[in-house]
């Protein structure tokens, strides 16, 4: 019996040392192809001019911190969720509220618009992701049609419909991501690998196939195959929690925003980090990131209440936007790229153009 | 008893970690110079349809105010 224990200990030790040497090999393989920096290749590109970006709309109505927002494909409607338990659908052109629902929990950390524009999904401290169909019938109680889709064992941090209203991808404080069938509530695939809370996810642009990227409190960004549930690539260069991940519009790279006050760009084909967006003067965490339509600009919201606009290729900051009176917690560029919306702990959302 | 169970699951985890790392170490990679060039090319091609780069006149951007006409 004692010898059995010893044998198992040896196998564990040899597996651990094999893991260490594989990690070393991985770094070596990545380093071999590191022949140049992105900003060096970008030297031949023209510098960007001055940008004039202002708050064009302010959406007021939430009673507490805005935690998440998403655009409708119609480029006009916005859904937002708050610590006050409310989820509101806005017409961003007129700033009118079109729908509002009160969740049974506070801290609704995630919300998403369905591709059809006919439903929204949300969740948070209730550990669930629920779908609400949107109707324009004034007599209809939105909460009555609620459908519980996802069940996690800890808070829901992010959710996104796939390219149809039929499936939802979720990320949770329980360390996993999961893919669900909306109609039946069935778990279709689960994604295990993060060593701590998963805080964000983003689906690859549809042309690039069935993958998504997630970021977590384990400082890792992981790329997953949606069909097999396998992690296909992992990146661990951030020094703190990764709060936001977003694919580059071509699908060949993704950006991340972290509590380490940096945003980074990872190229999937080179399998490595290719840019770091940081400044000595930026010491607060980046909570949310998104690209402009061409991928040239990266908009990032920070915990110091500002939004920094980065030249993705050259690695320099092109603009800093002031306006929010507390942390920026969420940020998304509109589907046609004409504006972006930011949500903040100051209870408001702002549309910038 | 519980010691053996803990070791068993540790080994399972360690094995999966090694398999995962083997898979990740073995993927096809492209040189950064090539990958970066491709990112640049995509950007340049898409630049003309990026409203933030090209700028949309106030008249067509639904979020910008339309400038009032001054009657001279």
Short mmCIF file of C-alpha atoms in Angstrom, two decimals:
data_model
loop_
_atom_site.label_atom_id
_atom_site.label_comp_id
_atom_site.label_asym_id
_atom_site.label_seq_id
_atom_site.Cartn_x
_atom_site.Cartn_y
_atom_site.Cartn_z
CA UNK A 1 0.00 0.00 0.00
CA UNK A 2 2.80 2.41 0.93
CA UNK A 3 4.67 1.55 -2.30
CA UNK A 4 1.53 2.23 -4.37
CA UNK A 5 1.40 5.74 -2.90
CA UNK A 6 5.06 6.28 -3.74
CA UNK A 7 4.58 5.16 -7.35
CA UNK A 8 1.68 7.57 -7.83
CA UNK A 9 3.72 10.41 -6.34
CA UNK A 10 6.48 9.73 -8.84
CA UNK A 11 4.06 9.78 -11.77
CA UNK A 12 2.62 13.07 -10.53
CA UNK A 13 6.11 14.58 -10.19
CA UNK A 14 7.16 13.41 -13.67
CA UNK A 15 3.92 14.78 -15.16
CA UNK A 16 4.54 18.12 -13.47
CA UNK A 17 8.10 18.32 -14.77
CA UNK A 18 6.89 17.35 -18.26
CA UNK A 19 4.35 20.18 -18.03
CA UNK A 20 7.10 22.63 -17.06
CA UNK A 21 9.33 21.55 -19.94
CA UNK A 22 6.38 21.78 -22.37
CA UNK A 23 5.69 25.33 -21.17
CA UNK A 24 9.35 26.12 -21.90
CA UNK A 25 9.06 24.53 -25.35
CA UNK A 26 5.90 26.56 -26.05
CA UNK A 27 7.74 29.78 -25.20
CA UNK A 28 10.69 28.74 -27.39
CA UNK A 29 8.46 27.98 -30.37
CA UNK A 30 6.68 31.33 -29.98
CA UNK A 31 9.99 33.20 -29.61
CA UNK A 32 11.43 31.65 -32.81
CA UNK A 33 8.86 33.49 -34.90
CA UNK A 34 9.17 36.79 -33.04
CA UNK A 35 11.19 38.50 -35.77
CA UNK A 36 9.69 41.98 -35.53
CA UNK A 37 7.32 44.16 -33.49
CA UNK A 38 3.91 45.21 -34.82
CA UNK A 39 4.66 48.93 -34.33
CA UNK A 40 7.84 48.52 -36.41
CA UNK A 41 5.89 47.00 -39.31
CA UNK A 42 3.41 49.86 -38.83
CA UNK A 43 6.05 52.57 -39.29
CA UNK A 44 5.20 52.69 -42.98
CA UNK A 45 1.56 53.51 -42.18
CA UNK A 46 0.41 57.12 -42.09
CA UNK A 47 -0.19 58.56 -38.64
CA UNK A 48 -3.77 59.29 -37.66
CA UNK A 49 -5.02 62.86 -37.55
CA UNK A 50 -6.73 64.60 -34.65
CA UNK A 51 -10.01 63.13 -33.53
CA UNK A 52 -13.00 65.07 -32.34
CA UNK A 53 -15.17 62.71 -30.36
CA UNK A 54 -17.84 64.04 -28.08
CA UNK A 55 -20.70 62.75 -26.01
CA UNK A 56 -23.69 63.04 -28.32
CA UNK A 57 -26.27 61.38 -26.09
CA UNK A 58 -26.50 60.71 -22.37
CA UNK A 59 -28.87 57.94 -21.29
CA UNK A 60 -30.12 58.56 -17.77
CA UNK A 61 -32.46 56.35 -15.85
CA UNK A 62 -30.57 53.65 -14.03
CA UNK A 63 -30.63 53.98 -10.27
CA UNK A 64 -27.18 52.55 -9.71
CA UNK A 65 -23.96 51.50 -11.46
CA UNK A 66 -24.32 50.51 -15.11
CA UNK A 67 -22.51 47.19 -15.49
CA UNK A 68 -23.07 46.07 -19.05
CA UNK A 69 -24.53 47.15 -22.37
CA UNK A 70 -25.02 45.83 -25.89
CA UNK A 71 -26.19 47.26 -29.22
CA UNK A 72 -29.05 45.92 -31.27
CA UNK A 73 -28.21 45.07 -34.89
CA UNK A 74 -30.48 47.96 -35.92
CA UNK A 75 -27.59 50.27 -34.81
CA UNK A 76 -30.00 52.29 -32.75
CA UNK A 77 -31.32 50.33 -29.80
CA UNK A 78 -29.24 49.59 -26.75
CA UNK A 79 -29.81 47.25 -23.82
CA UNK A 80 -28.13 48.03 -20.51
CA UNK A 81 -28.08 46.39 -17.09
CA UNK A 82 -27.32 47.76 -13.66
CA UNK A 83 -26.51 47.03 -10.04
CA UNK A 84 -30.02 48.26 -9.27
CA UNK A 85 -31.41 45.06 -10.79
CA UNK A 86 -32.92 46.79 -13.80
CA UNK A 87 -32.42 46.00 -17.47
CA UNK A 88 -33.44 48.83 -19.83
CA UNK A 89 -33.80 48.94 -23.61
CA UNK A 90 -33.16 52.43 -25.02
CA UNK A 91 -33.62 54.13 -28.36
CA UNK A 92 -30.22 55.82 -28.51
CA UNK A 93 -31.32 58.36 -31.14
CA UNK A 94 -34.11 59.81 -28.98
CA UNK A 95 -32.81 58.59 -25.55
CA UNK A 96 -36.29 57.20 -24.85
CA UNK A 97 -36.64 54.08 -22.77
CA UNK A 98 -38.57 51.45 -24.70
CA UNK A 99 -38.59 48.55 -22.25
CA UNK A 100 -37.58 47.99 -18.65
CA UNK A 101 -37.55 44.85 -16.57
CA UNK A 102 -36.62 44.34 -12.93
CA UNK A 103 -34.54 41.25 -12.26
CA UNK A 104 -34.98 39.25 -9.04
CA UNK A 105 -31.35 40.01 -8.16
CA UNK A 106 -29.12 43.04 -7.91
CA UNK A 107 -25.83 43.26 -9.88
CA UNK A 108 -27.03 42.31 -13.33
CA UNK A 109 -23.52 41.98 -14.70
CA UNK A 110 -24.29 40.74 -18.17
CA UNK A 111 -26.78 41.59 -20.89
CA UNK A 112 -26.98 40.97 -24.61
CA UNK A 113 -29.27 41.76 -27.52
CA UNK A 114 -30.50 38.87 -29.68
CA UNK A 115 -29.46 39.04 -33.36
CA UNK A 116 -33.13 39.33 -34.41
CA UNK A 117 -33.63 42.33 -32.12
CA UNK A 118 -36.65 40.55 -30.66
CA UNK A 119 -35.20 39.45 -27.33
CA UNK A 120 -32.57 40.25 -24.74
CA UNK A 121 -30.60 38.04 -22.37
CA UNK A 122 -29.30 39.02 -18.94
CA UNK A 123 -28.08 37.69 -15.62
CA UNK A 124 -25.71 38.25 -12.73
CA UNK A 125 -25.83 37.37 -9.06
CA UNK A 126 -28.75 35.02 -9.71
CA UNK A 127 -26.19 32.66 -11.36
CA UNK A 128 -28.49 32.38 -14.35
CA UNK A 129 -28.86 33.77 -17.84
CA UNK A 130 -32.50 34.51 -18.70
CA UNK A 131 -34.02 35.49 -22.03
CA UNK A 132 -36.85 38.05 -22.29
CA UNK A 133 -38.75 38.40 -25.56
CA UNK A 134 -39.38 42.07 -26.38
CA UNK A 135 -42.94 42.97 -27.21
CA UNK A 136 -44.54 46.30 -27.90
CA UNK A 137 -47.81 45.32 -26.28
CA UNK A 138 -48.23 47.80 -23.42
CA UNK A 139 -50.38 45.33 -21.54
CA UNK A 140 -47.80 42.61 -21.71
CA UNK A 141 -45.66 42.14 -18.64
CA UNK A 142 -42.14 41.51 -19.90
CA UNK A 143 -41.19 39.58 -16.78
CA UNK A 144 -44.01 37.09 -17.36
CA UNK A 145 -42.41 35.74 -20.54
CA UNK A 146 -38.99 35.27 -18.93
CA UNK A 147 -37.18 32.08 -19.87
CA UNK A 148 -34.34 30.77 -17.69
CA UNK A 149 -31.71 29.35 -19.99
CA UNK A 150 -28.34 28.99 -18.27
CA UNK A 151 -27.55 27.78 -14.78
CA UNK A 152 -24.11 28.26 -13.30
CA UNK A 153 -22.87 27.64 -9.78
CA UNK A 154 -21.65 31.20 -9.38
CA UNK A 155 -22.40 34.65 -10.83
CA UNK A 156 -22.93 35.20 -14.54
CA UNK A 157 -20.24 37.61 -15.78
CA UNK A 158 -20.90 37.67 -19.53
CA UNK A 159 -23.34 36.37 -22.10
CA UNK A 160 -23.68 36.53 -25.87
CA UNK A 161 -26.05 35.08 -28.42
CA UNK A 162 -24.25 33.13 -31.14
CA UNK A 163 -25.21 34.07 -34.69
CA UNK A 164 -28.86 33.20 -34.05
CA UNK A 165 -31.43 33.65 -31.29
CA UNK A 166 -31.22 29.90 -30.64
CA UNK A 167 -27.98 29.63 -28.70
CA UNK A 168 -26.32 31.56 -25.91
CA UNK A 169 -22.74 31.48 -24.73
CA UNK A 170 -22.14 32.32 -21.05
CA UNK A 171 -19.16 33.00 -18.78
CA UNK A 172 -19.29 32.64 -15.03
CA UNK A 173 -17.59 33.23 -11.71
CA UNK A 174 -17.65 29.43 -11.38
CA UNK A 175 -14.64 29.33 -13.74
CA UNK A 176 -16.44 27.88 -16.75
CA UNK A 177 -18.04 29.00 -19.98
CA UNK A 178 -21.02 27.21 -21.46
CA UNK A 179 -23.10 27.01 -24.62
CA UNK A 180 -26.87 26.64 -24.18
CA UNK A 181 -29.91 25.94 -26.34
CA UNK A 182 -32.33 28.79 -25.66
CA UNK A 183 -35.55 26.89 -26.40
CA UNK A 184 -34.88 23.86 -24.19
CA UNK A 185 -32.38 25.35 -21.74
CA UNK A 186 -30.15 22.38 -22.49
CA UNK A 187 -26.41 22.60 -21.93
CA UNK A 188 -24.81 21.93 -25.33
CA UNK A 189 -21.13 22.28 -24.42
CA UNK A 190 -19.10 23.36 -21.44
CA UNK A 191 -15.62 24.85 -21.45
CA UNK A 192 -13.30 24.06 -18.55
CA UNK A 193 -9.77 25.32 -18.19
CA UNK A 194 -9.74 28.68 -16.45
CA UNK A 195 -8.29 28.48 -12.97
CA UNK A 196 -10.55 31.20 -11.57
CA UNK A 197 -13.61 33.34 -12.38
CA UNK A 198 -14.19 33.94 -16.09
CA UNK A 199 -15.01 37.63 -16.55
CA UNK A 200 -15.56 38.11 -20.28
CA UNK A 201 -16.00 36.45 -23.62
CA UNK A 202 -16.30 37.35 -27.29
CA UNK A 203 -17.36 35.29 -30.28
CA UNK A 204 -15.17 35.18 -33.36
CA UNK A 205 -16.61 37.03 -36.39
CA UNK A 206 -18.81 34.50 -38.16
CA UNK A 207 -16.53 34.14 -41.17
CA UNK A 208 -13.73 32.79 -39.01
CA UNK A 209 -15.53 29.77 -37.75
CA UNK A 210 -16.71 28.42 -34.46
CA UNK A 211 -14.38 29.81 -31.84
CA UNK A 212 -14.60 32.28 -29.00
CA UNK A 213 -12.15 33.88 -26.61
CA UNK A 214 -12.57 34.26 -22.83
CA UNK A 215 -10.61 36.12 -20.17
CA UNK A 216 -10.47 35.55 -16.44
CA UNK A 217 -9.15 36.28 -12.99
CA UNK A 218 -6.41 33.70 -13.64
CA UNK A 219 -4.84 36.37 -15.97
CA UNK A 220 -5.36 34.02 -18.92
CA UNK A 221 -7.06 34.60 -22.22
CA UNK A 222 -8.22 31.32 -23.76
CA UNK A 223 -9.47 30.56 -27.25
CA UNK A 224 -12.00 27.72 -27.49
CA UNK A 225 -13.37 25.43 -30.19
CA UNK A 226 -17.15 25.66 -29.69
CA UNK A 227 -17.87 22.22 -31.07
CA UNK A 228 -15.33 20.16 -29.15
CA UNK A 229 -15.14 22.22 -25.96
CA UNK A 230 -11.35 22.20 -26.29
CA UNK A 231 -9.08 25.12 -25.53
CA UNK A 232 -7.03 25.61 -28.70
CA UNK A 233 -4.76 28.47 -27.60
CA UNK A 234 -4.01 30.17 -24.29
CA UNK A 235 -2.18 33.40 -23.51
CA UNK A 236 -0.85 34.41 -20.13
CA UNK A 237 0.98 37.74 -20.33
CA UNK A 238 -1.32 40.01 -18.33
CA UNK A 239 -0.35 40.68 -14.73
CA UNK A 240 -3.86 40.79 -13.35
CA UNK A 241 -7.53 39.96 -14.06
CA UNK A 242 -8.62 40.25 -17.68
CA UNK A 243 -11.88 42.22 -17.66
CA UNK A 244 -12.63 42.38 -21.36
CA UNK A 245 -11.72 40.58 -24.58
CA UNK A 246 -12.70 41.54 -28.11
CA UNK A 247 -11.83 40.07 -31.51
CA UNK A 248 -10.09 42.19 -34.13
CA UNK A 249 -12.57 42.57 -37.03
CA UNK A 250 -10.64 40.14 -39.27
CA UNK A 251 -10.84 37.43 -36.61
CA UNK A 252 -7.06 36.88 -36.70
CA UNK A 253 -6.37 38.65 -33.42
CA UNK A 254 -8.06 39.84 -30.25
CA UNK A 255 -7.56 42.62 -27.72
CA UNK A 256 -7.83 42.41 -23.96
CA UNK A 257 -8.23 44.94 -21.14
CA UNK A 258 -6.95 44.19 -17.67
CA UNK A 259 -6.69 45.37 -14.08
CA UNK A 260 -2.94 45.64 -14.74
CA UNK A 261 -3.78 48.97 -16.51
CA UNK A 262 -2.79 47.66 -19.92
CA UNK A 263 -4.62 46.56 -23.03
CA UNK A 264 -2.89 43.99 -25.22
CA UNK A 265 -3.24 42.60 -28.72
CA UNK A 266 -2.74 38.89 -29.34
CA UNK A 267 -2.33 37.54 -32.86
CA UNK A 268 -3.84 34.07 -33.22
CA UNK A 269 -1.75 32.97 -36.22
CA UNK A 270 1.55 34.07 -34.64
CA UNK A 271 0.23 32.62 -31.37
CA UNK A 272 1.59 35.48 -29.23
CA UNK A 273 1.07 38.92 -27.80
CA UNK A 274 2.03 41.48 -30.47
CA UNK A 275 1.26 44.80 -28.80
CA UNK A 276 0.85 46.37 -25.36
CA UNK A 277 -1.15 49.59 -25.00
CA UNK A 278 0.01 51.32 -21.86
CA UNK A 279 1.39 54.55 -20.43
CA UNK A 280 3.14 55.32 -17.16
CA UNK A 281 0.34 57.77 -16.42
CA UNK A 282 -2.34 55.09 -16.76
CA UNK A 283 -2.43 53.22 -13.46
CA UNK A 284 -6.06 52.16 -13.22
CA UNK A 285 -7.50 48.99 -14.72
CA UNK A 286 -9.05 48.82 -18.16
CA UNK A 287 -12.56 47.44 -17.83
CA UNK A 288 -13.77 47.19 -21.43
CA UNK A 289 -12.37 47.33 -24.95
CA UNK A 290 -13.71 47.42 -28.50
CA UNK A 291 -12.36 48.07 -31.99
CA UNK A 292 -13.51 50.54 -34.61
CA UNK A 293 -14.77 48.89 -37.83
CA UNK A 294 -11.36 48.69 -39.54
CA UNK A 295 -9.56 47.61 -36.39
CA UNK A 296 -7.31 50.68 -36.52
CA UNK A 297 -8.68 52.18 -33.32
CA UNK A 298 -9.10 50.50 -29.93
CA UNK A 299 -11.48 52.21 -27.53
CA UNK A 300 -10.84 51.30 -23.91
CA UNK A 301 -12.77 52.31 -20.80
CA UNK A 302 -10.88 52.60 -17.54
CA UNK A 303 -11.49 52.65 -13.80
CA UNK A 304 -10.10 56.21 -13.65
CA UNK A 305 -13.32 57.38 -15.38
CA UNK A 306 -11.64 57.98 -18.76
CA UNK A 307 -11.77 56.39 -22.20
CA UNK A 308 -8.48 56.09 -24.06
CA UNK A 309 -8.40 55.70 -27.83
CA UNK A 310 -5.37 53.75 -29.09
CA UNK A 311 -3.81 53.45 -32.53
CA UNK A 312 -3.82 49.64 -32.70
CA UNK A 313 -1.00 49.42 -35.27
CA UNK A 314 1.41 52.04 -33.93
CA UNK A 315 0.70 51.37 -30.27
CA UNK A 316 0.22 55.03 -29.34
CA UNK A 317 -2.69 56.78 -27.69
CA UNK A 318 -4.55 59.11 -30.08
CA UNK A 319 -7.15 60.54 -27.75
CA UNK A 320 -8.40 60.62 -24.17
CA UNK A 321 -12.08 61.20 -23.51
CA UNK A 322 -13.47 62.69 -20.31
CA UNK A 323 -17.08 62.85 -19.27
CA UNK A 324 -18.01 60.00 -16.99
CA UNK A 325 -18.03 60.76 -13.28
CA UNK A 326 -17.10 57.30 -12.15
CA UNK A 327 -15.55 54.10 -13.53
CA UNK A 328 -16.31 53.17 -17.10
CA UNK A 329 -17.56 49.59 -16.82
CA UNK A 330 -18.68 48.69 -20.33
CA UNK A 331 -18.06 49.90 -23.87
CA UNK A 332 -19.24 48.76 -27.33
CA UNK A 333 -18.90 50.20 -30.80
CA UNK A 334 -22.19 50.35 -32.74
CA UNK A 335 -22.75 47.70 -35.45
CA UNK A 336 -22.15 50.21 -38.28
CA UNK A 337 -19.16 51.79 -36.54
CA UNK A 338 -20.61 55.30 -36.48
CA UNK A 339 -20.54 55.64 -32.69
CA UNK A 340 -19.67 53.83 -29.50
CA UNK A 341 -21.52 53.63 -26.22
CA UNK A 342 -19.98 53.56 -22.75
CA UNK A 343 -21.66 52.66 -19.47
CA UNK A 344 -20.42 53.78 -16.08
CA UNK A 345 -20.71 53.46 -12.33
CA UNK A 346 -21.99 57.07 -12.53
CA UNK A 347 -25.38 55.48 -13.47
CA UNK A 348 -25.34 56.78 -17.03
CA UNK A 349 -24.53 55.62 -20.54
CA UNK A 350 -22.97 57.93 -23.09
CA UNK A 351 -22.99 57.65 -26.87
CA UNK A 352 -19.87 59.14 -28.46
CA UNK A 353 -19.31 60.07 -32.10
CA UNK B 1 -7.99 6.72 1.86
CA UNK B 2 -8.74 10.36 1.14
CA UNK B 3 -5.02 10.88 0.40
CA UNK B 4 -5.19 8.36 -2.48
CA UNK B 5 -8.32 9.95 -3.94
CA UNK B 6 -6.68 13.40 -3.86
CA UNK B 7 -3.60 12.02 -5.63
CA UNK B 8 -5.78 10.28 -8.22
CA UNK B 9 -7.52 13.49 -9.21
CA UNK B 10 -4.20 15.40 -9.11
CA UNK B 11 -2.80 12.90 -11.62
CA UNK B 12 -5.88 13.24 -13.80
CA UNK B 13 -5.47 17.02 -13.77
CA UNK B 14 -1.73 16.81 -14.39
CA UNK B 15 -2.24 14.42 -17.32
CA UNK B 16 -4.83 16.73 -18.88
CA UNK B 17 -2.49 19.70 -18.39
CA UNK B 18 0.34 17.83 -20.15
CA UNK B 19 -1.95 16.78 -23.02
CA UNK B 20 -3.20 20.35 -23.39
CA UNK B 21 0.35 21.77 -23.42
CA UNK B 22 1.48 19.15 -25.97
CA UNK B 23 -1.38 20.18 -28.24
CA UNK B 24 -0.68 23.91 -27.79
CA UNK B 25 3.08 23.48 -28.36
CA UNK B 26 2.39 21.61 -31.58
CA UNK B 27 0.15 24.10 -33.41
CA UNK B 28 1.17 25.76 -36.68
CA UNK B 29 2.50 29.30 -36.21
CA UNK B 30 3.22 32.17 -38.53
CA UNK B 31 6.06 34.71 -38.19
CA UNK B 32 5.10 37.96 -36.48
CA UNK B 33 6.28 39.91 -39.55
CA UNK B 34 3.73 38.03 -41.70
CA UNK B 35 0.94 38.19 -39.11
CA UNK B 36 1.55 41.91 -38.53
CA UNK B 37 1.56 42.64 -42.28
CA UNK B 38 -1.77 40.91 -42.61
CA UNK B 39 -3.27 42.91 -39.72
CA UNK B 40 -2.00 46.09 -41.42
CA UNK B 41 -3.37 45.10 -44.79
CA UNK B 42 -6.81 44.38 -43.36
CA UNK B 43 -6.80 47.74 -41.59
CA UNK B 44 -5.80 49.65 -44.70
CA UNK B 45 -8.38 47.93 -46.86
CA UNK B 46 -11.16 48.61 -44.36
CA UNK B 47 -10.08 52.15 -43.49
CA UNK B 48 -12.29 53.84 -46.08
CA UNK B 49 -15.39 52.23 -44.59
CA UNK B 50 -14.50 53.04 -40.97
CA UNK B 51 -16.68 56.02 -39.93
CA UNK B 52 -14.27 57.00 -37.16
CA UNK B 53 -11.38 57.29 -39.62
CA UNK B 54 -13.19 58.75 -42.57
CA UNK B 55 -15.56 60.96 -40.62
CA UNK B 56 -19.26 61.15 -41.30
CA UNK B 57 -20.73 64.58 -41.98
CA UNK B 58 -23.18 65.81 -39.37
CA UNK B 59 -26.00 65.55 -41.87
CA UNK B 60 -25.77 61.77 -42.19
CA UNK B 61 -24.57 60.75 -38.72
CA UNK B 62 -27.75 60.23 -36.68
CA UNK B 63 -25.92 61.12 -33.48
CA UNK B 64 -24.46 64.40 -34.61
CA UNK B 65 -26.59 67.54 -34.60
CA UNK B 66 -27.54 68.88 -37.97
CA UNK B 67 -26.10 72.34 -38.35
CA UNK B 68 -28.82 74.95 -38.63
CA UNK B 69 -28.91 77.05 -41.79
CA UNK B 70 -28.11 80.68 -41.33
CA UNK B 71 -30.20 83.03 -43.36
CA UNK B 72 -28.09 85.89 -44.51
#
